[in-house]
């Protein structure tokens, strides 16, 4: 490709509304162009990256035995009504009516349509397993689209769906996809982690997120540097402290703590470590009758160590809290504790509540908690002596750096990631709702076991840039760079030698299957180099009259500190040697 | 590709709602699956064809210097309001509101968005010419979607847009695209014709449709078998008869023609050739004030020869009729002719009307027309003698087979076609509405000259099948067949020799870059052959134990009457020799 036949539109400054570095750099490199909130034109430079990402995904999906098809963007509402998602999905699902006033949706995902295909096409166990995928435009009407294409409204997603005859077979399909995803992300050349994720109501352990590691990532990734353990923060287990609870060594004392209503303030005021203070969270659950009216409420006291945070997903799995919970009202708190928040605790309740303690809390002794009296806390509190053992001990909190790894093989570390892929075992959630059955070996209809597997194609671009950039611009991995090599001739329009050498190199690289762009725009060297560094092309070859007279060209990798002189005759071989396999 | 790893779903019968052969065959071959009215899933077999079509288009567009980008499916209404098309486009443009109640449209085409890109990105004449294209999902909410994917609602289109600094430069861009389209359609391997089309208000002659020839086509294509002339029926000029008008030879006579109100009936009743009868069409135009209220109307009498049909596009170009016309009401007809339709004519009007005669009509003598009296016609009517010469003589009619070619190099023939591509010079229609200017050589802003160039990607599939099929199924051209070669082993699961030979052939063909599918499903030969004939794979190689013992395999082209025995060792070379370049 010659630059003059392509479209290069770099900017000195990013637009003011670009918040994150990937958004800024994509705008400055002319890869995307905003059309509306969360809606972008993919400009030629950006589209090349998308096509390379899609190409790798397609090859590996096909290699894994998945079959590509294409499901429509505009989908009839009927199928979404079958699963109940037409009503359940919030306003992020865009709804539209056709000229006959019939309901349609702009697809945010395609479980319904693919299950409809499967129930018609896959009629016998002999046709299973089957995995259908497509790479298609999706639309999710985010309330606050942001971060450029990282959380846009229109985006491209690869979504695959597997159909199996049994949970065991579905687990094999899952493993096949998991392995394919690892190959895909390996080939992208990105640093990533496959982390275990929560499976929600489905249960089991077949859910993994593929996270591209980046300091700016929205997600906390928990991993053990000395083992394979990796999970997202929702799932990562906080194991019980290894040491048994210490014996009481202090008496329970009520202490004045005027205006100190947070654990941190109280601990500082009293000169106690934060790990000795107790955080009291009051939740409530409602009982409803068949009409949906609230007919009763239960109040729960959740206890966490002062330095820990509640994990909503874990709390949502507690028996009694599974069907939804809320924070208690001030009236409910006053009814049970006789005190306002900030000074609550499990000792001396006005009216009994269910007490659930985090595993760390159950191991605490001589701790400090609210006295259920304004401006007062208790110190030297001990389970069994000053109050009964908790009704339930459970894992209620987010893990923190340094917690023991659940696999017992080290301590946990935390890094930030950007979720770009997800593999998930669906069970019979959709096949049941849509009656997607096949005839098993005995000729009886059975529900298909499903899995779904997504990759945010356009999101990969943002994630790759968050991971790979420097002050000069983007640093693409070889496999997904818009161009692999930039040929930068100095004086292409003035020197016949430079022109001939640059043209020849361009042809040789192309013939070797290396995606090179020849910058024939006649820009000054500084501007030319700045463009390709901003765009992030990983390899650059500079040709000049002076160098060619000495039989040399200059090679510089995008991450290299300085250029390397290479014999002109050997530059193709040299570049090949620098490419990632 | 092995069939067991792919998805093959052929049907014995097409669904009842499939009207045309391409729709029936695509359904039976498992290429598409209906999701809703005019909305289809592209199943794996169909998607392979789409990808090959897209691949050829992409290569040739790039070769022609066009640059690919990707514009969104969901587009903000604002841009469409700038050009006025948000209101002008009828209900076929799907409109949708986002969660903030802002208006969006599902793109039917992308002139507005690409012009918005151009006015921001192309600021200097040095950046011109530029041609941007994308291959993207489109939606048009057709009132009556039909013919499968030939007139669907959601479809894939390649649309390109050129930007130039002058009409002359735009004409060069047009020629470049015209040449690229010829290469694209040549490579598809389809029989097609590039036909001149009407340019509407833009004027000039830069509009061509690319029509795939098929008896079932919706469009009439006019061409001259002895020259290059080709045009669509809207445009094809009906030249004036070469022979001058004959002198009158009969007297004008009023004749009773009871109940005969059509030209055909009257001519048959009177024993006259239809070419001697006159068809009188009464049109009206309205004058409106600034509020849009009708403040006056004009009545026009259009005269055609009895065997000719009115051409609305041509009539719409007549001065006075350019801004729209309608058929006159019965009241208006009575007011001017004093008679009801069926017996109208240009002689003896009650109130004067503007008379416009087709060129053929102006050359008629001794003709027959309505007498403006119920149940009566006049015969032996002659211009100049019985009535004044018409106010205007113009080309008002569709050409018919046998008319002289406008290039004077033969007579016209008519065939049927399916429009799958269109190249069109837009002038400054959009750049003016959206103020898309560039700075010219003198530093002054000037409007960009635009062209647009579309190819209906998914429609190509339907058109190719309408052109290529027989009683057994589809016949794809090599270049866009889902697979080029079907390898059909007889007893793949029983004979180690057959399996080894089939696997080896599969590998050899793949290594030679030939897209082969190995049918390892274990189907009986009859069913296997029927499947690949229905699917339309153009080349088939059959391997059997018996043949292999004699060192032979059987080759059969999809259009061949019978199979050819080929030495097993030479089959790859043989197949290569049978492939279209």
XYZ file of N, CA and C in Angstrom, chain A residues 1 3-9 11 33-37 39-45 47 50-51 58 62 65-76 79 91-92 94-100 102 104 106 113 116-117 120-123 127 130 132-133 135-137 139 141-145 153-154 156, chain B residues 1 3-9 11 33-37 39-45 47 50-51 58 62 65-76 79 91-92 94-100 102 104 106 113 116-117 120-123 127 130 132-133 135-137 139 141-145 153-154 156:
444
model
N 0.845 -1.202 0.000
C 0.000 0.000 0.000
C 0.878 1.249 0.000
N 1.033 5.265 0.773
C 0.316 6.215 1.631
C -0.577 7.141 0.806
N -0.110 7.505 -0.388
C -0.888 8.436 -1.209
C -2.205 7.811 -1.669
N -2.269 6.475 -1.683
C -3.511 5.814 -2.096
C -4.368 5.439 -0.901
N -3.865 5.762 0.280
C -4.598 5.422 1.491
C -5.141 6.725 2.075
N -5.592 6.681 3.299
C -6.096 7.896 3.911
C -5.497 8.026 5.303
N -4.622 9.009 5.449
C -3.926 9.241 6.715
C -4.360 10.601 7.227
N -4.857 10.635 8.444
C -5.383 11.904 8.974
C -5.058 11.986 10.451
N -3.827 13.936 13.952
C -4.105 15.222 14.599
C -3.050 15.510 15.658
N -13.705 8.232 14.182
C -14.242 9.582 14.056
C -15.632 9.549 14.660
N -15.869 10.433 15.599
C -17.141 10.424 16.307
C -18.291 10.850 15.398
N -19.380 10.076 15.427
C -20.571 10.462 14.665
C -21.669 10.928 15.613
N -21.719 10.328 16.770
C -22.683 10.721 17.792
C -22.212 10.108 19.096
N -22.955 10.316 20.181
C -22.533 9.763 21.474
C -22.408 8.252 21.384
N -21.101 6.485 19.145
C -21.218 5.969 17.775
C -20.062 6.533 16.955
N -19.278 5.666 16.369
C -18.059 6.085 15.678
C -17.999 5.550 14.256
N -17.447 6.381 13.368
C -16.999 5.885 12.078
C -15.644 5.234 12.302
N -15.458 4.057 11.733
C -14.144 3.449 11.748
C -13.445 3.893 10.477
N -12.454 4.746 10.652
C -11.746 5.299 9.514
C -10.799 4.233 8.959
N -10.283 4.445 7.742
C -9.497 3.386 7.086
C -8.392 2.804 7.980
N -7.694 3.673 8.726
C -6.592 3.178 9.553
C -7.108 2.269 10.668
N -10.036 0.615 10.611
C -10.684 -0.567 10.041
C -9.677 -1.671 9.731
N -9.266 -3.633 12.803
C -10.456 -4.471 13.014
C -10.409 -5.706 12.128
N -10.060 -5.513 10.864
C -10.028 -6.657 9.930
C -8.996 -7.687 10.352
N -11.553 -15.414 13.309
C -12.207 -16.320 12.357
C -11.371 -17.590 12.167
N -12.760 -21.220 13.396
C -12.932 -22.291 12.420
C -12.075 -23.501 12.794
N -13.573 -25.749 15.103
C -14.769 -26.456 14.662
C -16.051 -25.651 14.724
N -15.956 -24.370 15.055
C -17.152 -23.529 15.044
C -17.463 -23.151 13.587
N -18.730 -22.902 13.317
C -19.168 -22.619 11.951
C -19.739 -21.207 11.909
N -19.260 -20.420 10.949
C -19.691 -19.026 10.872
C -20.991 -18.889 10.096
N -21.874 -18.068 10.614
C -23.075 -17.679 9.890
C -23.265 -16.193 10.160
N -24.387 -15.636 9.772
C -24.611 -14.214 10.016
C -26.074 -13.997 10.374
N -26.285 -13.532 11.595
C -27.655 -13.269 12.050
C -27.932 -11.778 11.951
N -29.191 -11.425 11.702
C -29.518 -10.019 11.408
C -29.320 -9.062 12.580
N -29.111 -7.810 12.222
C -29.018 -6.735 13.205
C -30.417 -6.414 13.755
N -31.384 -6.339 12.865
C -32.754 -6.021 13.256
C -33.500 -7.344 13.446
N -33.964 -7.584 14.670
C -34.556 -8.887 14.990
C -35.983 -8.718 15.503
N -36.875 -9.611 15.079
C -38.280 -9.514 15.529
C -38.386 -9.697 17.043
N -39.185 -13.422 19.362
C -38.250 -14.366 19.967
C -37.797 -13.874 21.335
N -33.459 -0.235 29.127
C -33.407 0.675 27.972
C -32.116 0.552 27.166
N -31.152 -0.244 27.649
C -29.951 -0.402 26.816
C -30.256 -1.213 25.560
N -32.177 -1.379 22.289
C -32.881 -0.411 21.464
C -34.068 -1.100 20.776
N -35.204 -0.481 20.917
C -36.429 -1.039 20.352
C -36.894 -0.173 19.194
N -37.484 -0.805 18.198
C -37.906 -0.065 17.016
C -39.158 -0.729 16.451
N -39.996 0.078 15.825
C -41.201 -0.465 15.200
C -41.079 -0.338 13.697
N -41.571 -1.333 12.960
C -41.514 -1.220 11.504
C -42.761 -0.482 11.000
N -42.894 -0.351 9.688
C -43.983 0.449 9.128
C -45.356 -0.131 9.456
N -45.375 -1.414 9.817
C -46.651 -2.026 10.186
C -46.846 -2.027 11.709
N -44.988 -3.240 13.971
C -44.540 -4.451 14.658
C -43.237 -4.153 15.392
N -39.535 -4.619 16.866
C -38.233 -5.206 16.571
C -37.225 -4.677 17.581
N -32.839 -3.865 17.982
C -31.519 -3.845 17.371
C -30.639 -4.739 18.231
N -31.997 -15.640 18.678
C -32.031 -16.007 17.259
C -31.280 -17.314 17.031
N -33.289 -20.171 18.185
C -34.368 -20.422 17.218
C -33.846 -21.225 16.026
N -32.654 -20.885 15.577
C -32.045 -21.658 14.473
C -31.796 -23.090 14.931
N -34.723 -25.484 15.184
C -35.249 -25.927 13.894
C -34.270 -26.831 13.153
N -32.979 -26.548 13.301
C -31.991 -27.220 12.452
C -31.332 -28.426 13.113
N -31.195 -28.387 14.426
C -30.473 -29.463 15.120
C -31.507 -30.373 15.773
N -31.878 -31.416 15.056
C -33.000 -32.213 15.542
C -32.579 -33.533 16.172
N -26.403 -34.606 15.313
C -25.949 -33.293 14.815
C -25.184 -32.502 15.872
N -22.572 -28.701 18.156
C -22.486 -27.720 17.070
C -22.238 -26.361 17.702
N -22.170 -22.377 16.511
C -22.382 -21.345 15.493
C -21.839 -20.011 15.999
N -21.191 -19.274 15.131
C -20.759 -17.941 15.549
C -20.973 -16.940 14.427
N -19.788 -12.597 13.401
C -19.095 -11.350 13.728
C -19.998 -10.264 13.176
N -20.645 -9.539 14.066
C -21.745 -8.693 13.601
C -21.846 -7.421 14.441
N -22.460 -6.417 13.865
C -22.720 -5.155 14.543
C -23.725 -5.355 15.673
N -25.713 -3.257 19.084
C -26.049 -1.940 19.610
C -26.535 -2.083 21.046
N -27.666 0.607 24.050
C -27.898 2.030 24.297
C -27.457 2.374 25.714
N -26.142 2.420 25.923
C -25.558 2.721 27.236
C -26.076 4.063 27.733
N -26.314 4.114 29.025
C -26.788 5.369 29.610
C -25.731 6.451 29.455
N -24.475 6.064 29.690
C -23.415 7.056 29.574
C -22.277 6.451 28.756
N -22.410 6.514 27.418
C -21.325 5.977 26.599
C -20.057 6.773 26.876
N -21.823 2.635 21.933
C -23.167 2.078 21.798
C -23.211 1.088 20.624
N -22.684 1.496 19.475
C -22.599 0.548 18.356
C -21.203 -0.036 18.348
N -18.722 -3.889 17.283
C -18.699 -5.194 16.610
C -18.318 -6.263 17.619
N -11.927 -28.015 3.923
C -13.066 -28.133 4.838
C -13.687 -29.530 4.713
N -17.001 -31.820 5.426
C -18.441 -31.592 5.580
C -18.884 -31.799 7.022
N -18.251 -32.750 7.720
C -18.664 -33.038 9.101
C -18.368 -31.864 10.026
N -17.418 -31.010 9.632
C -17.092 -29.850 10.468
C -17.842 -28.598 10.014
N -18.647 -28.762 8.968
C -19.376 -27.626 8.433
C -20.847 -27.836 8.794
N -21.719 -27.063 8.194
C -23.136 -27.253 8.471
C -23.893 -27.296 7.145
N -24.392 -28.477 6.841
C -25.118 -28.679 5.582
C -26.544 -29.041 5.938
N -27.495 -28.297 5.401
C -28.899 -28.515 5.773
C -29.769 -28.312 4.543
N -32.917 -29.198 1.931
C -34.326 -29.564 2.073
C -34.847 -30.151 0.764
N -32.124 -18.558 5.948
C -33.196 -19.031 6.823
C -33.984 -17.813 7.240
N -35.283 -17.854 7.014
C -36.126 -16.695 7.278
C -36.240 -16.438 8.770
N -36.055 -15.182 9.167
C -36.241 -14.810 10.573
C -37.512 -13.977 10.730
N -37.805 -13.193 9.723
C -39.023 -12.385 9.721
C -39.242 -11.928 8.281
N -40.295 -11.155 8.041
C -40.567 -10.692 6.678
C -39.373 -9.890 6.165
N -36.290 -10.497 6.361
C -35.112 -10.568 7.246
C -34.652 -12.019 7.312
N -33.415 -12.241 6.951
C -32.908 -13.604 6.848
C -31.630 -13.809 7.644
N -31.503 -15.000 8.214
C -30.213 -15.460 8.687
C -29.444 -15.961 7.469
N -28.181 -15.563 7.366
C -27.327 -16.136 6.340
C -26.648 -17.338 6.959
N -27.060 -18.514 6.518
C -26.515 -19.739 7.083
C -25.099 -19.956 6.537
N -24.336 -20.861 7.150
C -22.920 -20.996 6.778
C -22.691 -21.147 5.271
N -23.559 -21.917 4.603
C -23.349 -22.130 3.173
C -23.547 -20.838 2.387
N -23.273 -17.747 3.660
C -22.281 -16.753 4.066
C -20.971 -16.923 3.299
N -21.324 -14.982 0.205
C -21.234 -13.548 0.507
C -19.778 -13.132 0.692
N -19.031 -13.918 1.449
C -17.632 -13.570 1.712
C -16.814 -13.552 0.423
N -13.886 -6.017 -2.693
C -12.861 -5.317 -1.916
C -11.568 -5.204 -2.716
N -10.140 -1.569 -3.962
C -8.815 -1.129 -3.520
C -7.907 -0.886 -4.721
N -8.198 2.329 -6.196
C -7.805 3.479 -5.385
C -8.830 3.924 -4.370
N -9.917 3.187 -4.234
C -10.899 3.535 -3.201
C -10.378 3.043 -1.851
N -10.801 3.709 -0.784
C -10.306 3.393 0.554
C -11.477 2.932 1.410
N -11.293 1.785 2.058
C -12.392 1.221 2.843
C -12.434 1.814 4.245
N -13.629 2.137 4.700
C -13.859 2.509 6.090
C -15.155 1.832 6.508
N -15.673 2.178 7.659
C -16.923 1.555 8.093
C -17.768 2.584 8.811
N -18.930 2.870 8.222
C -19.835 3.851 8.828
C -20.944 3.096 9.573
N -21.455 3.707 10.641
C -22.375 2.987 11.533
C -23.727 2.654 10.895
N -24.348 1.630 11.444
C -25.701 1.239 11.039
C -26.708 2.236 11.612
N -26.527 2.587 12.876
C -27.441 3.522 13.545
C -26.844 4.920 13.424
N -27.570 5.802 12.745
C -27.021 7.129 12.444
C -27.916 8.230 13.019
N -27.300 9.277 13.576
C -28.096 10.372 14.153
C -28.932 11.071 13.076
N -27.929 14.692 10.668
C -27.326 14.788 9.339
C -28.380 14.618 8.252
N -41.591 5.817 4.605
C -41.504 4.844 5.709
C -40.509 3.722 5.437
N -39.922 3.663 4.240
C -38.917 2.612 4.040
C -37.645 2.894 4.834
N -36.145 3.291 8.303
C -36.551 2.937 9.648
C -36.016 3.973 10.638
N -36.899 4.474 11.448
C -36.549 5.502 12.418
C -36.610 4.921 13.822
N -35.735 5.404 14.685
C -35.676 4.856 16.037
C -35.248 5.973 16.988
N -35.714 5.885 18.218
C -35.324 6.865 19.228
C -34.445 6.179 20.278
N -33.443 6.896 20.770
C -32.622 6.299 21.808
C -33.246 6.582 23.172
N -32.562 6.159 24.254
C -33.141 6.272 25.592
C -33.366 7.717 26.001
N -32.681 8.641 25.316
C -32.885 10.057 25.624
C -33.881 10.706 24.659
N -33.800 10.865 21.495
C -33.205 11.508 20.329
C -33.447 10.634 19.105
N -32.835 8.748 15.621
C -31.818 8.068 14.831
C -32.495 7.354 13.667
N -31.919 3.856 10.951
C -31.137 2.673 10.585
C -30.754 2.883 9.130
N -23.611 10.640 5.994
C -22.482 10.410 6.903
C -21.158 10.593 6.163
N -20.451 14.160 5.622
C -20.024 14.760 6.890
C -18.546 14.474 7.150
N -18.123 13.251 6.864
C -16.700 12.914 7.009
C -15.871 13.770 6.049
N -15.225 17.406 6.872
C -14.286 17.611 7.969
C -12.867 17.214 7.590
N -12.741 16.166 6.791
C -11.419 15.581 6.554
C -10.752 16.061 5.262
N -11.557 16.395 4.256
C -10.978 16.761 2.963
C -11.051 18.281 2.829
N -9.981 18.942 3.208
C -10.058 20.392 3.290
C -9.353 21.098 2.143
N -6.086 17.016 -1.407
C -6.566 15.732 -0.883
C -7.543 15.053 -1.845
N -10.837 11.634 -3.817
C -10.848 10.608 -2.774
C -12.136 9.812 -2.916
N -14.251 6.935 -0.773
C -14.446 6.118 0.436
C -15.549 5.082 0.179
N -15.321 3.876 0.644
C -16.407 2.884 0.529
C -16.504 2.065 1.802
N -18.613 -1.765 3.266
C -19.492 -2.910 3.010
C -20.229 -3.119 4.313
N -21.507 -2.805 4.324
C -22.188 -2.682 5.611
C -23.652 -3.095 5.495
N -24.213 -3.445 6.631
C -25.623 -3.809 6.726
C -26.501 -2.588 6.472
N -30.739 -1.279 5.974
C -32.124 -1.658 6.247
C -33.061 -0.745 5.471
N -37.211 -0.586 4.951
C -38.460 -1.199 5.382
C -39.438 -1.240 4.209
N -39.170 -2.146 3.272
C -40.001 -2.306 2.078
C -41.450 -2.585 2.486
N -42.362 -1.993 1.730
C -43.767 -2.216 2.025
C -44.118 -3.694 1.850
N -43.581 -4.275 0.782
C -43.872 -5.686 0.539
C -42.557 -6.403 0.230
N -41.829 -6.803 1.286
C -40.591 -7.543 1.019
C -40.930 -8.848 0.307
N -35.483 -6.703 3.513
C -35.429 -5.444 4.263
C -34.011 -5.208 4.789
N -33.427 -6.220 5.432
C -32.033 -6.075 5.854
C -31.147 -6.745 4.812
N -26.925 -6.527 2.759
C -25.570 -5.986 2.773
C -25.311 -5.274 1.461
